[in-house]
PDB file of C-alpha atoms in Angstrom:
ATOM      1  CA  MET D   1      96.228 111.242  88.495  1.00  0.00           C
ATOM      2  CA  ASP D   2      93.227 112.417  86.454  1.00  0.00           C
ATOM      3  CA  ASP D   3      89.917 113.527  88.020  1.00  0.00           C
ATOM      4  CA  THR D   4      88.187 110.205  87.245  1.00  0.00           C
ATOM      5  CA  THR D   5      90.936 108.235  88.984  1.00  0.00           C
ATOM      6  CA  LYS D   6      90.802 110.616  91.962  1.00  0.00           C
ATOM      7  CA  ARG D   7      87.022 110.166  92.222  1.00  0.00           C
ATOM      8  CA  GLN D   8      87.329 106.383  91.971  1.00  0.00           C
ATOM      9  CA  PHE D   9      90.107 106.289  94.561  1.00  0.00           C
ATOM     10  CA  GLY D  10      88.150 108.618  96.832  1.00  0.00           C
ATOM     11  CA  LYS D  11      85.001 106.494  96.480  1.00  0.00           C
ATOM     12  CA  ALA D  12      86.957 103.295  97.188  1.00  0.00           C
ATOM     13  CA  HIS D  13      88.549 104.924 100.242  1.00  0.00           C
ATOM     14  CA  ASP D  14      85.162 106.193 101.443  1.00  0.00           C
ATOM     15  CA  GLU D  15      83.592 102.754 100.965  1.00  0.00           C
ATOM     16  CA  ALA D  16      86.418 101.051 102.881  1.00  0.00           C
ATOM     17  CA  GLN D  17      86.097 103.585 105.701  1.00  0.00           C
ATOM     18  CA  HIS D  18      82.308 103.238 105.732  1.00  0.00           C
ATOM     19  CA  LEU D  19      82.609  99.450 105.903  1.00  0.00           C
ATOM     20  CA  ARG D  20      85.039  99.673 108.842  1.00  0.00           C
ATOM     21  CA  GLU D  21      82.626 102.056 110.611  1.00  0.00           C
ATOM     22  CA  LEU D  22      79.706  99.684 110.027  1.00  0.00           C
ATOM     23  CA  LEU D  23      81.634  96.861 111.717  1.00  0.00           C
ATOM     24  CA  LYS D  24      81.476  98.778 114.998  1.00  0.00           C
ATOM     25  CA  ASP D  25      77.674  98.380 114.979  1.00  0.00           C
ATOM     26  CA  PHE D  26      77.786  94.577 115.210  1.00  0.00           C
ATOM     27  CA  ASP D  27      78.448  92.403 118.230  1.00  0.00           C
ATOM     28  CA  THR D  28      77.898  89.019 116.545  1.00  0.00           C
ATOM     29  CA  ALA D  29      79.012  87.483 113.256  1.00  0.00           C
ATOM     30  CA  MET D  30      78.409  84.255 111.418  1.00  0.00           C
ATOM     31  CA  MET D  31      81.891  82.820 110.981  1.00  0.00           C
ATOM     32  CA  VAL D  32      82.263  80.559 107.933  1.00  0.00           C
ATOM     33  CA  THR D  33      85.322  78.320 107.670  1.00  0.00           C
ATOM     34  CA  HIS D  34      86.449  75.849 104.987  1.00  0.00           C
ATOM     35  CA  ASP D  35      86.498  72.084 105.243  1.00  0.00           C
ATOM     36  CA  ALA D  36      89.359  69.731 104.367  1.00  0.00           C
ATOM     37  CA  SER D  37      88.352  69.627 100.692  1.00  0.00           C
ATOM     38  CA  GLY D  38      88.470  73.443 100.442  1.00  0.00           C
ATOM     39  CA  GLY D  39      84.693  73.817 100.276  1.00  0.00           C
ATOM     40  CA  LEU D  40      82.637  75.792 102.733  1.00  0.00           C
ATOM     41  CA  GLY D  41      82.854  74.016 106.047  1.00  0.00           C
ATOM     42  CA  HIS D  42      80.740  75.262 108.878  1.00  0.00           C
ATOM     43  CA  ALA D  43      79.002  78.488 109.784  1.00  0.00           C
ATOM     44  CA  ARG D  44      78.537  79.399 113.404  1.00  0.00           C
ATOM     45  CA  PRO D  45      77.576  82.520 115.354  1.00  0.00           C
ATOM     46  CA  MET D  46      80.475  84.163 117.168  1.00  0.00           C
ATOM     47  CA  ALA D  47      80.533  87.129 119.545  1.00  0.00           C
ATOM     48  CA  VAL D  48      82.913  89.870 118.433  1.00  0.00           C
ATOM     49  CA  GLY D  49      85.436  90.286 121.246  1.00  0.00           C
ATOM     50  CA  ALA D  50      87.217  93.361 119.884  1.00  0.00           C
ATOM     51  CA  HIS D  51      88.061  95.183 116.682  1.00  0.00           C
ATOM     52  CA  ASP D  52      90.744  97.525 115.424  1.00  0.00           C
ATOM     53  CA  ASP D  53      90.245 100.655 113.339  1.00  0.00           C
ATOM     54  CA  ASP D  54      91.708  98.861 110.307  1.00  0.00           C
ATOM     55  CA  GLY D  55      88.880  96.288 110.420  1.00  0.00           C
ATOM     56  CA  THR D  56      90.778  93.487 112.172  1.00  0.00           C
ATOM     57  CA  LEU D  57      88.360  91.499 114.351  1.00  0.00           C
ATOM     58  CA  TYR D  58      88.950  89.304 117.393  1.00  0.00           C
ATOM     59  CA  PHE D  59      86.876  86.399 118.712  1.00  0.00           C
ATOM     60  CA  ALA D  60      87.229  84.202 121.798  1.00  0.00           C
ATOM     61  CA  THR D  61      86.956  80.474 121.221  1.00  0.00           C
ATOM     62  CA  ASP D  62      88.037  77.055 122.455  1.00  0.00           C
ATOM     63  CA  ILE D  63      91.464  75.903 121.265  1.00  0.00           C
ATOM     64  CA  HIS D  64      90.026  72.378 120.830  1.00  0.00           C
ATOM     65  CA  SER D  65      87.077  73.463 118.663  1.00  0.00           C
ATOM     66  CA  ALA D  66      86.463  72.311 115.097  1.00  0.00           C
ATOM     67  CA  LYS D  67      86.759  75.913 113.859  1.00  0.00           C
ATOM     68  CA  VAL D  68      90.335  76.154 115.150  1.00  0.00           C
ATOM     69  CA  ALA D  69      91.286  72.915 113.380  1.00  0.00           C
ATOM     70  CA  GLU D  70      89.590  74.146 110.188  1.00  0.00           C
ATOM     71  CA  LEU D  71      91.359  77.526 110.358  1.00  0.00           C
ATOM     72  CA  GLU D  72      94.727  75.924 110.976  1.00  0.00           C
ATOM     73  CA  ALA D  73      94.208  73.745 107.891  1.00  0.00           C
ATOM     74  CA  ASP D  74      92.830  76.601 105.754  1.00  0.00           C
ATOM     75  CA  PRO D  75      92.974  80.174 107.105  1.00  0.00           C
ATOM     76  CA  ARG D  76      90.463  81.579 104.581  1.00  0.00           C
ATOM     77  CA  ILE D  77      87.376  82.858 106.344  1.00  0.00           C
ATOM     78  CA  GLN D  78      84.139  84.690 105.722  1.00  0.00           C
ATOM     79  CA  LEU D  79      82.273  86.728 108.307  1.00  0.00           C
ATOM     80  CA  ILE D  80      78.652  87.727 107.815  1.00  0.00           C
ATOM     81  CA  PHE D  81      76.984  90.412 109.913  1.00  0.00           C
ATOM     82  CA  GLN D  82      73.270  91.164 109.874  1.00  0.00           C
ATOM     83  CA  GLY D  83      71.225  93.855 111.532  1.00  0.00           C
ATOM     84  CA  LYS D  84      67.774  95.215 110.794  1.00  0.00           C
ATOM     85  CA  LEU D  85      69.052  97.794 108.311  1.00  0.00           C
ATOM     86  CA  LYS D  86      72.768  97.043 107.919  1.00  0.00           C
ATOM     87  CA  PHE D  87      74.531  94.023 106.472  1.00  0.00           C
ATOM     88  CA  VAL D  88      78.225  93.221 105.946  1.00  0.00           C
ATOM     89  CA  SER D  89      80.096  90.319 104.396  1.00  0.00           C
ATOM     90  CA  LEU D  90      83.886  90.090 104.867  1.00  0.00           C
ATOM     91  CA  GLN D  91      86.447  87.730 103.379  1.00  0.00           C
ATOM     92  CA  GLY D  92      89.940  87.408 104.711  1.00  0.00           C
ATOM     93  CA  THR D  93      92.320  85.233 106.651  1.00  0.00           C
ATOM     94  CA  ALA D  94      92.319  84.132 110.249  1.00  0.00           C
ATOM     95  CA  ARG D  95      94.902  82.980 112.702  1.00  0.00           C
ATOM     96  CA  VAL D  96      94.680  81.555 116.182  1.00  0.00           C
ATOM     97  CA  SER D  97      96.468  83.215 119.090  1.00  0.00           C
ATOM     98  CA  THR D  98      97.107  82.206 122.687  1.00  0.00           C
ATOM     99  CA  GLU D  99      99.018  85.408 123.473  1.00  0.00           C
ATOM    100  CA  ARG D 100      98.019  86.876 126.838  1.00  0.00           C
ATOM    101  CA  ALA D 101      97.517  90.421 125.484  1.00  0.00           C
ATOM    102  CA  VAL D 102      95.171  89.136 122.774  1.00  0.00           C
ATOM    103  CA  ILE D 103      93.227  86.991 125.261  1.00  0.00           C
ATOM    104  CA  ASP D 104      92.810  90.074 127.472  1.00  0.00           C
ATOM    105  CA  ARG D 105      91.342  91.975 124.492  1.00  0.00           C
ATOM    106  CA  VAL D 106      88.691  89.364 123.684  1.00  0.00           C
ATOM    107  CA  TRP D 107      87.739  88.555 127.253  1.00  0.00           C
ATOM    108  CA  SER D 108      84.332  89.581 128.560  1.00  0.00           C
ATOM    109  CA  GLU D 109      82.196  88.423 131.437  1.00  0.00           C
ATOM    110  CA  PHE D 110      79.922  86.800 128.847  1.00  0.00           C
ATOM    111  CA  ALA D 111      82.885  84.599 127.828  1.00  0.00           C
ATOM    112  CA  LYS D 112      82.919  83.195 131.356  1.00  0.00           C
ATOM    113  CA  THR D 113      79.846  81.127 130.480  1.00  0.00           C
ATOM    114  CA  TRP D 114      82.033  79.280 127.974  1.00  0.00           C
ATOM    115  CA  PHE D 115      85.278  79.449 129.960  1.00  0.00           C
ATOM    116  CA  PRO D 116      84.384  79.061 133.657  1.00  0.00           C
ATOM    117  CA  LYS D 117      88.050  79.221 134.723  1.00  0.00           C
ATOM    118  CA  GLY D 118      88.170  82.792 133.416  1.00  0.00           C
ATOM    119  CA  LYS D 119      90.936  84.354 131.368  1.00  0.00           C
ATOM    120  CA  ASP D 120      93.327  81.676 132.567  1.00  0.00           C
ATOM    121  CA  ASP D 121      91.250  78.820 131.169  1.00  0.00           C
ATOM    122  CA  PRO D 122      93.762  76.713 129.181  1.00  0.00           C
ATOM    123  CA  ALA D 123      91.150  76.106 126.452  1.00  0.00           C
ATOM    124  CA  LEU D 124      90.711  79.834 125.754  1.00  0.00           C
ATOM    125  CA  CYS D 125      92.269  81.264 122.619  1.00  0.00           C
ATOM    126  CA  ALA D 126      91.487  84.033 120.160  1.00  0.00           C
ATOM    127  CA  VAL D 127      90.734  83.984 116.462  1.00  0.00           C
ATOM    128  CA  ILE D 128      92.142  87.079 114.770  1.00  0.00           C
ATOM    129  CA  VAL D 129      90.524  87.893 111.434  1.00  0.00           C
ATOM    130  CA  GLU D 130      92.299  90.187 109.015  1.00  0.00           C
ATOM    131  CA  PRO D 131      89.749  91.129 106.368  1.00  0.00           C
ATOM    132  CA  ARG D 132      90.919  91.429 102.779  1.00  0.00           C
ATOM    133  CA  GLU D 133      87.705  92.667 101.191  1.00  0.00           C
ATOM    134  CA  GLY D 134      84.134  93.279 102.114  1.00  0.00           C
ATOM    135  CA  GLU D 135      80.723  94.198 100.890  1.00  0.00           C
ATOM    136  CA  PHE D 136      78.010  96.127 102.674  1.00  0.00           C
ATOM    137  CA  TRP D 137      74.384  97.107 102.420  1.00  0.00           C
ATOM    138  CA  ASP D 138      73.498 100.079 104.602  1.00  0.00           C
ATOM    139  CA  GLN D 139      69.917 101.211 104.837  1.00  0.00           C
ATOM    140  CA  GLY D 140      70.392 103.033 108.137  1.00  0.00           C
ATOM    141  CA  GLY D 141      69.908 106.707 108.942  1.00  0.00           C
ATOM    142  CA  LEU D 142      68.302 108.841 106.237  1.00  0.00           C
ATOM    143  CA  LYS D 143      68.776 105.980 103.793  1.00  0.00           C
ATOM    144  CA  SER D 144      66.186 103.979 105.769  1.00  0.00           C
ATOM    145  CA  VAL D 145      63.608 106.734 105.304  1.00  0.00           C
ATOM    146  CA  ARG D 146      64.271 106.829 101.543  1.00  0.00           C
ATOM    147  CA  TYR D 147      64.180 103.038 101.400  1.00  0.00           C
ATOM    148  CA  ALA D 148      60.844 102.868 103.262  1.00  0.00           C
ATOM    149  CA  PHE D 149      59.416 105.553 100.967  1.00  0.00           C
ATOM    150  CA  GLN D 150      60.533 103.651  97.851  1.00  0.00           C
ATOM    151  CA  GLN D 151      59.041 100.431  99.215  1.00  0.00           C
ATOM    152  CA  ALA D 152      55.713 102.105 100.011  1.00  0.00           C
ATOM    153  CA  LYS D 153      55.658 103.845  96.610  1.00  0.00           C
ATOM    154  CA  ALA D 154      56.285 100.550  94.818  1.00  0.00           C
ATOM    155  CA  TYR D 155      53.568  98.823  96.799  1.00  0.00           C
ATOM    156  CA  VAL D 156      50.980 101.523  96.111  1.00  0.00           C
ATOM    157  CA  THR D 157      51.844 101.891  92.414  1.00  0.00           C
ATOM    158  CA  GLY D 158      52.319  98.176  91.737  1.00  0.00           C
ATOM    159  CA  THR D 159      55.829  98.757  90.428  1.00  0.00           C
ATOM    160  CA  ARG D 160      59.179  97.306  91.356  1.00  0.00           C
ATOM    161  CA  ALA D 161      60.942  99.097  94.206  1.00  0.00           C
ATOM    162  CA  THR D 162      64.159 100.956  93.554  1.00  0.00           C
ATOM    163  CA  THR D 163      66.613 100.746  96.384  1.00  0.00           C
ATOM    164  CA  GLY D 164      69.106 103.456  95.560  1.00  0.00           C
ATOM    165  CA  ASP D 165      71.607 100.608  95.559  1.00  0.00           C
ATOM    166  CA  GLN D 166      74.472 102.895  94.538  1.00  0.00           C
ATOM    167  CA  GLU D 167      74.128 104.725  97.878  1.00  0.00           C
ATOM    168  CA  GLN D 168      73.340 101.722 100.046  1.00  0.00           C
ATOM    169  CA  HIS D 169      75.676  99.115  98.640  1.00  0.00           C
ATOM    170  CA  GLY D 170      79.432  99.097  98.362  1.00  0.00           C
ATOM    171  CA  LYS D 171      82.485  96.872  97.999  1.00  0.00           C
ATOM    172  CA  ALA D 172      85.888  97.619  99.417  1.00  0.00           C
ATOM    173  CA  HIS D 173      89.384  96.194  99.649  1.00  0.00           C
ATOM    174  CA  LEU D 174      90.653  96.555 103.197  1.00  0.00           C
TER     175      LEU D 174
END
């Protein structure tokens, strides 16, 4: 492997790891499913119930919901996460699980507002999302200071802001 390939592989690995780390900062996602014709179906906010280090995400939902029917017909999914300074978009596949161990992972007291019978509510299931690829924009930490400076500089000088996109933006296969 030549040095260029090593750098590219290292960068791709770093971006994938950074994306997985960013996911830990979010507790809600917009979940986008596909409709019967294969087009984008519905988008809805979903609380993240749990996540694995590899980027797999878990959500509690109702087994009778439209999203479950849509995912069973077409498992392709997109998740969109937004914070004040961090943004992530994931594409992957989803599956529905009624396994007790998975239900235990996604359960929270907040879920009780949707499932008043608790973890044993027969309508409760989990959506497991296995991301395939993702994209992120991270303006947190020191990057936010640089970003604010660039914005202020552009405003004062009447020029277009530079975002340092190469540092703040990345794509990764997961």
